[in-house]
CSV table of C-alpha atoms in Angstrom, one decimal:
chain,number,residue,atom,x,y,z
A,279,MET,CA,9.9,13.3,-13.0
A,280,SER,CA,10.9,9.7,-13.3
A,281,THR,CA,14.4,8.2,-13.0
A,282,ALA,CA,16.2,5.1,-13.4
A,283,ARG,CA,18.8,5.5,-10.7
A,284,SER,CA,17.4,2.8,-8.7
A,285,ALA,CA,16.8,-0.9,-9.4
A,286,LEU,CA,13.1,0.0,-8.6
A,287,TYR,CA,11.3,2.1,-11.0
A,288,PHE,CA,10.0,5.1,-9.2
A,289,THR,CA,8.8,8.7,-9.8
A,290,GLU,CA,9.6,11.8,-7.9
A,291,ARG,CA,7.6,15.0,-7.5
A,292,GLY,CA,7.7,18.2,-5.5
A,293,SER,CA,10.1,19.5,-2.9
A,294,GLY,CA,10.3,19.7,0.9
A,295,PRO,CA,10.3,17.0,3.6
A,296,PRO,CA,10.3,13.6,1.9
A,297,LEU,CA,7.3,11.3,1.8
A,298,LEU,CA,7.6,7.8,0.5
A,299,LEU,CA,4.3,6.3,-0.9
A,300,VAL,CA,4.0,2.5,-0.9
A,301,HIS,CA,1.3,1.0,-3.2
A,302,GLY,CA,-0.8,-2.0,-2.6
A,303,LEU,CA,-1.0,-5.4,-4.2
A,304,MET,CA,-1.9,-5.8,-7.9
A,305,VAL,CA,-1.5,-2.1,-8.5
A,306,THR,CA,1.4,0.3,-9.1
A,307,GLY,CA,2.6,3.6,-7.8
A,308,GLU,CA,0.1,5.2,-10.1
A,309,MET,CA,-2.5,4.4,-7.7
A,310,PHE,CA,-1.4,7.5,-5.9
A,311,GLU,CA,-2.1,9.9,-8.9
A,312,PRO,CA,-5.2,11.4,-7.5
A,313,VAL,CA,-3.5,12.7,-4.4
A,314,MET,CA,0.0,13.3,-5.9
A,315,ALA,CA,-0.4,17.0,-6.6
A,316,HIS,CA,-1.6,17.8,-3.2
A,317,PHE,CA,1.1,16.0,-1.4
A,318,ALA,CA,3.9,17.2,-3.8
A,319,ALA,CA,2.9,20.8,-3.0
A,320,ARG,CA,4.4,20.2,0.5
A,321,HIS,CA,6.8,17.2,0.2
A,322,ARG,CA,9.4,15.7,-2.0
A,323,VAL,CA,7.2,12.7,-2.9
A,324,ILE,CA,8.8,9.5,-4.0
A,325,VAL,CA,6.6,6.7,-5.5
A,326,PRO,CA,8.1,3.4,-6.4
A,327,ASP,CA,6.6,0.5,-8.3
A,328,LEU,CA,7.3,-2.5,-5.9
A,329,ARG,CA,9.4,-5.5,-7.0
A,330,GLY,CA,7.1,-7.5,-9.4
A,331,HIS,CA,4.7,-4.8,-10.0
A,332,GLY,CA,4.4,-2.3,-12.9
A,333,ARG,CA,7.7,-1.2,-14.3
A,334,SER,CA,9.5,-3.0,-11.7
A,335,ARG,CA,8.2,-6.4,-12.9
A,336,GLU,CA,11.5,-7.4,-14.3
A,337,LEU,CA,13.0,-7.7,-10.8
A,338,PRO,CA,13.1,-11.3,-9.7
A,339,PRO,CA,11.3,-12.9,-6.7
A,340,PRO,CA,11.2,-13.2,-3.7
A,341,TYR,CA,8.4,-10.8,-3.2
A,342,ALA,CA,8.3,-11.2,0.6
A,343,PRO,CA,7.8,-8.0,2.5
A,344,ALA,CA,11.3,-8.2,3.9
A,345,ARG,CA,12.7,-8.0,0.4
A,346,LEU,CA,10.4,-5.3,-0.7
A,347,ALA,CA,11.3,-3.3,2.4
A,348,ALA,CA,15.1,-3.8,1.7
A,349,ASP,CA,14.5,-2.4,-1.8
A,350,LEU,CA,12.8,0.7,-0.4
A,351,SER,CA,15.9,1.2,1.9
A,352,GLN,CA,18.1,0.9,-1.1
A,353,LEU,CA,16.1,3.4,-2.9
A,354,LEU,CA,16.3,5.9,0.0
A,355,ASP,CA,20.2,5.2,-0.1
A,356,GLN,CA,20.4,6.1,-3.8
A,357,LEU,CA,18.3,9.3,-3.2
A,358,ALA,CA,20.5,10.2,-0.2
A,359,ILE,CA,17.5,10.3,2.1
A,360,ASP,CA,18.4,9.2,5.5
A,361,SER,CA,14.8,9.3,7.1
A,362,THR,CA,11.3,9.9,5.6
A,363,ALA,CA,7.8,9.9,6.4
A,364,VAL,CA,6.2,6.7,4.9
A,365,LEU,CA,2.7,6.1,3.7
A,366,GLY,CA,1.6,2.5,3.0
A,367,TYR,CA,-1.9,1.7,1.5
A,368,SER,CA,-3.4,-1.8,1.8
A,369,GLN,CA,-0.6,-4.3,1.2
A,370,GLY,CA,1.8,-1.4,1.0
A,371,GLY,CA,1.1,-0.8,4.6
A,372,ALA,CA,2.5,-4.3,5.4
A,373,ILE,CA,5.7,-3.2,3.5
A,374,ALA,CA,5.8,0.0,5.4
A,375,GLN,CA,5.5,-1.7,8.7
A,376,GLN,CA,8.4,-4.1,7.6
A,377,LEU,CA,10.5,-1.0,6.6
A,378,ALA,CA,9.8,0.5,10.0
A,379,LEU,CA,10.7,-2.7,11.7
A,380,ASP,CA,14.0,-3.6,9.8
A,381,PHE,CA,15.2,-0.1,9.2
A,382,PRO,CA,13.8,1.9,12.1
A,383,ASP,CA,16.0,5.0,11.5
A,384,ARG,CA,14.4,5.3,8.0
A,385,CYS,CA,10.9,6.1,9.2
A,386,ASP,CA,10.3,9.3,11.1
A,387,ARG,CA,6.5,9.1,10.6
A,388,LEU,CA,4.3,6.3,9.4
A,389,VAL,CA,0.8,6.3,8.0
A,390,LEU,CA,-0.9,2.9,7.7
A,391,ALA,CA,-4.0,3.1,5.6
A,392,CYS,CA,-6.6,0.4,4.9
A,393,THR,CA,-4.1,-2.1,5.9
A,394,PHE,CA,-3.2,-5.0,8.3
A,395,ALA,CA,-0.8,-6.8,10.6
A,396,TYR,CA,-2.0,-10.2,9.6
A,397,ASN,CA,-4.6,-10.6,6.8
A,398,MET,CA,-5.7,-14.2,7.5
A,399,ALA,CA,-7.1,-13.3,11.0
A,400,THR,CA,-10.6,-14.8,10.5
A,401,GLY,CA,-11.9,-18.0,8.9
A,402,ARG,CA,-13.5,-16.1,6.0
A,403,GLU,CA,-10.1,-14.3,5.3
A,404,LYS,CA,-8.3,-17.6,5.2
A,405,ILE,CA,-10.8,-19.0,2.7
A,406,GLU,CA,-10.6,-15.9,0.5
A,407,GLY,CA,-6.9,-15.9,0.7
A,408,HIS,CA,-6.5,-19.5,-0.6
A,409,LEU,CA,-9.1,-18.9,-3.2
A,410,LEU,CA,-7.8,-15.8,-4.9
A,411,PRO,CA,-4.8,-17.6,-6.6
A,412,LEU,CA,-7.2,-20.2,-8.0
A,413,VAL,CA,-9.6,-17.6,-9.2
A,414,LEU,CA,-6.8,-15.5,-10.8
A,415,GLN,CA,-5.4,-18.6,-12.7
A,416,ALA,CA,-8.9,-19.5,-13.8
A,417,ILE,CA,-10.1,-16.0,-15.1
A,418,GLY,CA,-7.0,-14.0,-15.6
A,419,MET,CA,-6.0,-10.5,-14.7
A,420,ARG,CA,-8.5,-8.5,-16.8
A,421,ARG,CA,-11.6,-10.3,-15.6
A,422,LEU,CA,-10.3,-10.2,-12.1
A,423,SER,CA,-9.7,-6.5,-12.3
A,424,LYS,CA,-13.4,-6.0,-13.2
A,425,LEU,CA,-14.4,-8.0,-10.3
A,426,ILE,CA,-12.2,-6.2,-7.8
A,427,VAL,CA,-13.1,-2.7,-9.2
A,428,GLY,CA,-16.8,-3.6,-9.5
A,429,ARG,CA,-17.3,-3.6,-5.8
A,430,ALA,CA,-16.5,0.3,-5.7
A,431,ALA,CA,-17.5,1.2,-9.2
A,432,SER,CA,-20.6,3.1,-8.1
A,433,GLN,CA,-18.6,5.3,-5.7
A,434,LEU,CA,-15.6,5.6,-8.1
A,435,GLY,CA,-17.5,6.7,-11.1
A,436,ARG,CA,-16.9,5.3,-14.6
A,437,GLU,CA,-13.7,7.1,-15.6
A,438,ARG,CA,-11.8,6.3,-12.3
A,439,ALA,CA,-13.1,2.8,-12.1
A,440,ASP,CA,-11.9,2.1,-15.7
A,441,TRP,CA,-8.6,3.7,-14.9
A,442,LEU,CA,-8.0,1.5,-11.7
A,443,ALA,CA,-9.1,-1.6,-13.6
A,444,ALA,CA,-6.6,-0.9,-16.4
A,445,ILE,CA,-3.8,-0.6,-13.8
A,446,ILE,CA,-4.8,-4.1,-12.2
A,447,ALA,CA,-5.2,-5.7,-15.6
A,448,ASP,CA,-1.8,-4.8,-16.7
A,449,GLN,CA,-0.2,-6.8,-14.0
A,450,ASP,CA,1.4,-10.2,-14.6
A,451,PRO,CA,-0.8,-12.9,-13.1
A,452,GLU,CA,2.0,-15.3,-12.1
A,453,LEU,CA,3.9,-12.6,-10.3
A,454,MET,CA,0.7,-11.4,-8.6
A,455,ILE,CA,0.0,-15.0,-7.3
A,456,SER,CA,3.5,-15.2,-5.9
A,457,ALA,CA,3.2,-11.8,-4.3
A,458,TRP,CA,-0.3,-12.7,-2.9
A,459,LYS,CA,1.1,-15.8,-1.3
A,460,GLU,CA,3.8,-13.8,0.3
A,461,THR,CA,1.2,-11.3,1.6
A,462,MET,CA,-0.8,-14.1,3.2
A,463,ALA,CA,2.2,-15.1,5.1
A,464,PHE,CA,3.0,-11.7,6.5
A,465,ASP,CA,2.3,-11.4,10.2
A,466,SER,CA,3.6,-8.6,12.2
A,467,ARG,CA,1.4,-8.9,15.2
A,468,ARG,CA,4.2,-9.9,17.7
A,469,ARG,CA,6.4,-7.0,16.5
A,470,LEU,CA,4.0,-4.2,16.5
A,471,ALA,CA,5.4,-2.8,19.8
A,472,GLU,CA,8.7,-2.4,18.2
A,473,ILE,CA,7.4,0.3,15.9
A,474,THR,CA,8.4,3.5,17.8
A,475,CYS,CA,8.0,6.3,15.3
A,476,PRO,CA,4.7,8.3,15.4
A,477,THR,CA,2.0,6.3,13.7
A,478,LEU,CA,-1.3,7.1,12.3
A,479,VAL,CA,-3.7,4.3,11.4
A,480,VAL,CA,-6.4,5.2,8.8
A,481,ALA,CA,-9.4,3.0,8.4
A,482,ALA,CA,-12.4,2.9,6.2
A,483,ALA,CA,-15.7,2.3,8.1
A,484,ASN,CA,-17.3,0.1,5.4
A,485,ASP,CA,-14.0,-1.6,4.2
A,486,GLN,CA,-14.9,-5.3,3.2
A,487,ALA,CA,-11.4,-6.1,1.9
A,488,VAL,CA,-9.5,-5.1,5.0
A,489,PRO,CA,-12.3,-4.9,7.8
A,490,ILE,CA,-11.9,-2.4,10.5
A,491,HIS,CA,-10.8,-5.0,13.1
A,492,HIS,CA,-7.4,-5.0,11.4
A,493,ALA,CA,-7.0,-1.2,12.0
A,494,LYS,CA,-7.9,-1.7,15.6
A,495,MET,CA,-5.3,-4.6,15.9
A,496,LEU,CA,-2.7,-2.1,14.5
A,497,HIS,CA,-3.8,0.8,16.9
A,498,ASP,CA,-3.8,-1.5,19.9
A,499,GLY,CA,-0.4,-3.0,18.9
A,500,ILE,CA,1.6,0.1,18.0
A,501,PRO,CA,2.5,2.3,21.1
A,502,GLY,CA,1.1,5.8,21.0
A,503,SER,CA,-0.6,5.3,17.6
A,504,ARG,CA,-3.5,7.5,16.5
A,505,MET,CA,-6.4,5.9,14.7
A,506,ILE,CA,-8.9,7.7,12.3
A,507,VAL,CA,-11.9,6.1,10.8
A,508,ILE,CA,-13.5,7.6,7.7
A,509,GLU,CA,-17.1,7.2,7.7
A,510,ASN,CA,-19.0,6.0,4.4
A,511,ALA,CA,-15.9,4.9,2.8
A,512,ASP,CA,-14.7,1.4,1.8
A,513,HIS,CA,-11.4,0.1,0.7
A,514,ALA,CA,-11.2,2.6,-2.2
A,515,LEU,CA,-11.2,5.7,0.2
A,516,ILE,CA,-8.0,7.2,-1.3
A,517,TRP,CA,-10.0,7.7,-4.5
A,518,THR,CA,-13.6,8.2,-3.2
A,519,HIS,CA,-12.7,10.4,-0.1
A,520,SER,CA,-9.4,11.9,-1.5
A,521,ALA,CA,-9.8,15.3,0.3
A,522,GLU,CA,-10.6,13.7,3.6
A,523,PHE,CA,-7.7,11.4,3.2
A,524,GLU,CA,-5.4,14.3,2.3
A,525,ARG,CA,-6.6,16.4,5.2
A,526,VAL,CA,-6.1,13.7,8.0
A,527,THR,CA,-2.7,12.8,6.5
A,528,ASP,CA,-1.6,16.5,6.4
A,529,ALA,CA,-2.7,17.0,10.0
A,530,PHE,CA,-0.6,14.0,11.1
A,531,LEU,CA,2.5,15.0,9.1
A,532,GLY,CA,2.3,18.5,10.3
A,533,THR,CA,1.9,20.1,6.9
Protein backbone atom coordinates (compact mmCIF):
# COMPACT_ATOMS: atom_id res chain seq x y z
CA MET A 1 0.00 0.00 0.00
CA SER A 2 1.34 3.46 -0.85
CA THR A 3 0.16 6.75 0.54
CA ALA A 4 0.68 10.48 0.15
CA ARG A 5 0.04 11.52 3.77
CA SER A 6 3.66 12.56 4.17
CA ALA A 7 5.78 15.01 2.18
CA LEU A 8 7.99 11.98 1.60
CA TYR A 9 6.74 9.31 -0.74
CA PHE A 10 6.61 6.00 1.09
CA THR A 11 5.13 2.56 0.98
CA GLU A 12 3.75 0.62 3.91
CA ARG A 13 3.22 -3.12 4.14
CA GLY A 14 2.40 -5.71 6.79
CA SER A 15 1.40 -5.36 10.42
CA GLY A 16 3.00 -5.77 13.81
CA PRO A 17 5.88 -3.88 15.45
CA PRO A 18 7.03 -1.07 13.14
CA LEU A 19 10.21 -1.35 11.09
CA LEU A 20 11.53 1.66 9.16
CA LEU A 21 13.78 0.80 6.21
CA VAL A 22 16.16 3.53 5.05
CA HIS A 23 17.68 3.13 1.58
CA GLY A 24 21.10 4.12 0.31
CA LEU A 25 22.37 6.79 -2.05
CA MET A 26 21.35 6.72 -5.73
CA VAL A 27 18.57 4.17 -5.17
CA THR A 28 15.07 4.29 -3.65
CA GLY A 29 13.01 2.35 -1.16
CA GLU A 30 12.46 -0.15 -3.94
CA MET A 31 15.90 -1.57 -3.14
CA PHE A 32 14.27 -3.46 -0.25
CA GLU A 33 11.75 -5.26 -2.45
CA PRO A 34 13.60 -8.62 -2.31
CA VAL A 35 13.25 -8.72 1.51
CA MET A 36 9.96 -6.86 1.90
CA ALA A 37 7.63 -9.86 1.98
CA HIS A 38 9.75 -11.51 4.64
CA PHE A 39 9.86 -8.50 6.95
CA ALA A 40 6.22 -7.58 6.31
CA ALA A 41 5.15 -11.00 7.58
CA ARG A 42 6.35 -9.90 11.03
CA HIS A 43 6.34 -6.11 10.99
CA ARG A 44 4.53 -2.99 9.90
CA VAL A 45 7.20 -2.03 7.38
CA ILE A 46 7.55 1.62 6.35
CA VAL A 47 9.78 2.33 3.34
CA PRO A 48 10.26 5.97 2.27
CA ASP A 49 12.06 7.43 -0.70
CA LEU A 50 14.47 9.91 0.88
CA ARG A 51 14.37 13.58 -0.09
CA GLY A 52 15.85 14.02 -3.57
CA HIS A 53 15.45 10.34 -4.48
CA GLY A 54 12.83 8.51 -6.51
CA ARG A 55 9.33 9.78 -5.94
CA SER A 56 10.55 12.26 -3.31
CA ARG A 57 12.84 14.03 -5.79
CA GLU A 58 10.60 17.09 -5.92
CA LEU A 59 11.46 17.94 -2.30
CA PRO A 60 14.12 20.67 -2.32
CA PRO A 61 17.60 20.54 -0.82
CA PRO A 62 19.42 20.43 1.51
CA TYR A 63 20.02 16.68 1.44
CA ALA A 64 22.15 16.72 4.59
CA PRO A 65 21.64 13.75 6.92
CA ALA A 66 20.14 16.03 9.58
CA ARG A 67 17.43 17.15 7.12
CA LEU A 68 16.75 13.60 5.95
CA ALA A 69 16.51 12.35 9.55
CA ALA A 70 14.08 15.16 10.38
CA ASP A 71 11.97 14.09 7.39
CA LEU A 72 11.82 10.57 8.81
CA SER A 73 10.81 11.84 12.24
CA GLN A 74 8.03 13.87 10.63
CA LEU A 75 6.88 10.80 8.74
CA LEU A 76 6.70 8.83 11.99
CA ASP A 77 4.64 11.68 13.50
CA GLN A 78 2.18 11.48 10.64
CA LEU A 79 1.91 7.72 11.02
CA ALA A 80 1.41 8.09 14.80
CA ILE A 81 4.47 5.92 15.47
CA ASP A 82 6.31 6.99 18.61
CA SER A 83 9.21 4.54 18.35
CA THR A 84 10.35 2.01 15.77
CA ALA A 85 13.10 -0.38 14.82
CA VAL A 86 15.23 1.28 12.12
CA LEU A 87 17.30 -0.49 9.47
CA GLY A 88 19.62 1.66 7.41
CA TYR A 89 21.60 0.28 4.47
CA SER A 90 24.75 1.93 3.08
CA GLN A 91 24.18 5.71 3.12
CA GLY A 92 20.83 4.91 4.70
CA GLY A 93 22.80 3.76 7.72
CA ALA A 94 24.22 7.25 8.09
CA ILE A 95 20.68 8.66 8.05
CA ALA A 96 19.61 6.02 10.58
CA GLN A 97 22.47 7.05 12.88
CA GLN A 98 21.42 10.68 12.54
CA LEU A 99 17.83 9.76 13.44
CA ALA A 100 19.02 7.89 16.53
CA LEU A 101 21.21 10.84 17.54
CA ASP A 102 18.77 13.67 16.89
CA PHE A 103 15.57 11.84 17.88
CA PRO A 104 16.74 9.11 20.30
CA ASP A 105 13.24 8.29 21.51
CA ARG A 106 12.28 7.34 17.95
CA CYS A 107 14.65 4.37 17.67
CA ASP A 108 14.12 1.34 19.86
CA ARG A 109 16.48 -0.87 17.84
CA LEU A 110 18.99 0.00 15.13
CA VAL A 111 20.39 -2.15 12.32
CA LEU A 112 23.33 -0.60 10.45
CA ALA A 113 24.15 -2.61 7.33
CA CYS A 114 27.13 -2.04 5.00
CA THR A 115 27.47 1.49 6.32
CA PHE A 116 29.86 3.95 7.95
CA ALA A 117 30.39 6.66 10.53
CA TYR A 118 32.74 8.55 8.19
CA ASN A 119 33.11 7.49 4.58
CA MET A 120 36.29 9.48 3.87
CA ALA A 121 38.47 7.63 6.38
CA THR A 122 41.28 6.61 4.01
CA GLY A 123 43.21 8.29 1.22
CA ARG A 124 41.60 6.05 -1.39
CA GLU A 125 38.13 6.89 -0.09
CA LYS A 126 38.84 10.61 -0.22
CA ILE A 127 40.05 10.36 -3.82
CA GLU A 128 37.04 8.29 -4.88
CA GLY A 129 34.72 10.61 -2.99
CA HIS A 130 35.93 13.64 -4.91
CA LEU A 131 36.07 11.83 -8.25
CA LEU A 132 32.56 10.41 -8.30
CA PRO A 133 30.74 13.74 -8.92
CA LEU A 134 33.12 14.45 -11.81
CA VAL A 135 32.55 10.99 -13.28
CA LEU A 136 28.80 11.36 -12.93
CA GLN A 137 28.84 14.73 -14.68
CA ALA A 138 30.91 13.25 -17.48
CA ILE A 139 29.03 10.00 -18.17
CA GLY A 140 25.53 10.43 -16.72
CA MET A 141 23.36 8.20 -14.53
CA ARG A 142 22.73 5.40 -17.01
CA ARG A 143 26.39 4.66 -17.70
CA LEU A 144 27.28 5.13 -14.04
CA SER A 145 24.56 2.66 -13.05
CA LYS A 146 26.14 0.02 -15.28
CA LEU A 147 29.56 0.66 -13.74
CA ILE A 148 28.21 0.39 -10.20
CA VAL A 149 26.13 -2.72 -10.80
CA GLY A 150 28.76 -4.31 -12.99
CA ARG A 151 30.93 -4.99 -9.93
CA ALA A 152 28.29 -7.32 -8.48
CA ALA A 153 26.59 -8.50 -11.67
CA SER A 154 28.02 -12.01 -11.54
CA GLN A 155 26.59 -12.58 -8.06
CA LEU A 156 23.35 -10.71 -8.68
CA GLY A 157 22.37 -12.48 -11.89
CA ARG A 158 21.22 -10.69 -15.03
CA GLU A 159 17.61 -10.03 -14.05
CA ARG A 160 18.38 -8.54 -10.65
CA ALA A 161 21.38 -6.61 -11.99
CA ASP A 162 19.19 -5.03 -14.69
CA TRP A 163 16.53 -4.21 -12.06
CA LEU A 164 19.05 -2.47 -9.79
CA ALA A 165 20.72 -0.61 -12.65
CA ALA A 166 17.32 0.72 -13.75
CA ILE A 167 16.63 2.13 -10.26
CA ILE A 168 19.99 3.93 -10.26
CA ALA A 169 19.67 5.16 -13.84
CA ASP A 170 16.32 6.78 -13.04
CA GLN A 171 17.76 9.18 -10.45
CA ASP A 172 18.42 12.85 -11.19
CA PRO A 173 22.19 13.35 -11.66
CA GLU A 174 22.37 16.86 -10.22
CA LEU A 175 20.42 15.84 -7.12
CA MET A 176 22.64 12.79 -6.68
CA ILE A 177 25.78 14.93 -6.88
CA SER A 178 24.37 17.21 -4.20
CA ALA A 179 23.38 14.26 -2.00
CA TRP A 180 26.80 12.63 -2.52
CA LYS A 181 28.61 15.76 -1.34
CA GLU A 182 26.47 15.80 1.80
CA THR A 183 27.33 12.13 2.36
CA MET A 184 31.04 12.93 2.08
CA ALA A 185 30.64 15.50 4.83
CA PHE A 186 28.84 13.12 7.23
CA ASP A 187 30.92 12.24 10.30
CA SER A 188 29.34 10.66 13.36
CA ARG A 189 32.57 9.33 14.91
CA ARG A 190 32.59 11.65 17.91
CA ARG A 191 28.92 11.00 18.66
CA LEU A 192 28.70 7.22 18.35
CA ALA A 193 28.76 6.78 22.13
CA GLU A 194 25.50 8.77 22.27
CA ILE A 195 23.65 5.97 20.45
CA THR A 196 22.13 4.05 23.34
CA CYS A 197 19.49 1.83 21.71
CA PRO A 198 20.42 -1.81 20.99
CA THR A 199 22.40 -1.79 17.75
CA LEU A 200 23.41 -4.47 15.25
CA VAL A 201 26.20 -3.75 12.76
CA VAL A 202 26.06 -6.00 9.68
CA ALA A 203 29.11 -6.12 7.43
CA ALA A 204 30.02 -7.95 4.23
CA ALA A 205 33.43 -9.61 4.35
CA ASN A 206 34.28 -8.63 0.75
CA ASP A 207 32.68 -5.18 0.66
CA GLN A 208 34.82 -2.86 -1.49
CA ALA A 209 32.38 0.07 -1.47
CA VAL A 210 32.26 0.25 2.35
CA PRO A 211 35.16 -1.88 3.59
CA ILE A 212 34.91 -3.78 6.84
CA HIS A 213 36.98 -1.25 8.80
CA HIS A 214 33.89 0.97 8.78
CA ALA A 215 31.83 -1.70 10.51
CA LYS A 216 34.54 -2.13 13.13
CA MET A 217 34.57 1.62 13.73
CA LEU A 218 30.81 1.59 14.33
CA HIS A 219 30.99 -1.49 16.53
CA ASP A 220 33.82 -0.04 18.62
CA GLY A 221 32.08 3.31 18.96
CA ILE A 222 28.51 2.29 19.81
CA PRO A 223 28.27 0.94 23.37
CA GLY A 224 27.05 -2.63 23.59
CA SER A 225 26.59 -3.02 19.84
CA ARG A 226 26.78 -6.41 18.15
CA MET A 227 28.62 -7.02 14.89
CA ILE A 228 28.00 -9.79 12.37
CA VAL A 229 30.14 -10.34 9.28
CA ILE A 230 28.54 -12.19 6.36
CA GLU A 231 31.19 -14.18 4.56
CA ASN A 232 31.54 -14.35 0.76
CA ALA A 233 29.38 -11.24 0.40
CA ASP A 234 30.05 -7.73 -0.87
CA HIS A 235 28.11 -4.46 -0.81
CA ALA A 236 25.20 -6.16 -2.58
CA LEU A 237 24.66 -8.66 0.24
CA ILE A 238 21.01 -7.70 0.78
CA TRP A 239 20.33 -9.05 -2.73
CA THR A 240 22.92 -11.81 -3.01
CA HIS A 241 22.58 -13.16 0.55
CA SER A 242 18.98 -12.17 1.28
CA ALA A 243 18.12 -15.20 3.44
CA GLU A 244 21.15 -14.73 5.68
CA PHE A 245 20.48 -11.01 5.97
CA GLU A 246 16.89 -11.74 6.96
CA ARG A 247 18.00 -14.35 9.49
CA VAL A 248 20.48 -12.16 11.36
CA THR A 249 18.07 -9.22 11.34
CA ASP A 250 15.19 -11.35 12.65
CA ALA A 251 17.37 -12.73 15.44
CA PHE A 252 18.34 -9.21 16.51
CA LEU A 253 14.81 -7.79 16.29
CA GLY A 254 13.45 -10.75 18.22
CA THR A 255 11.07 -11.95 15.50
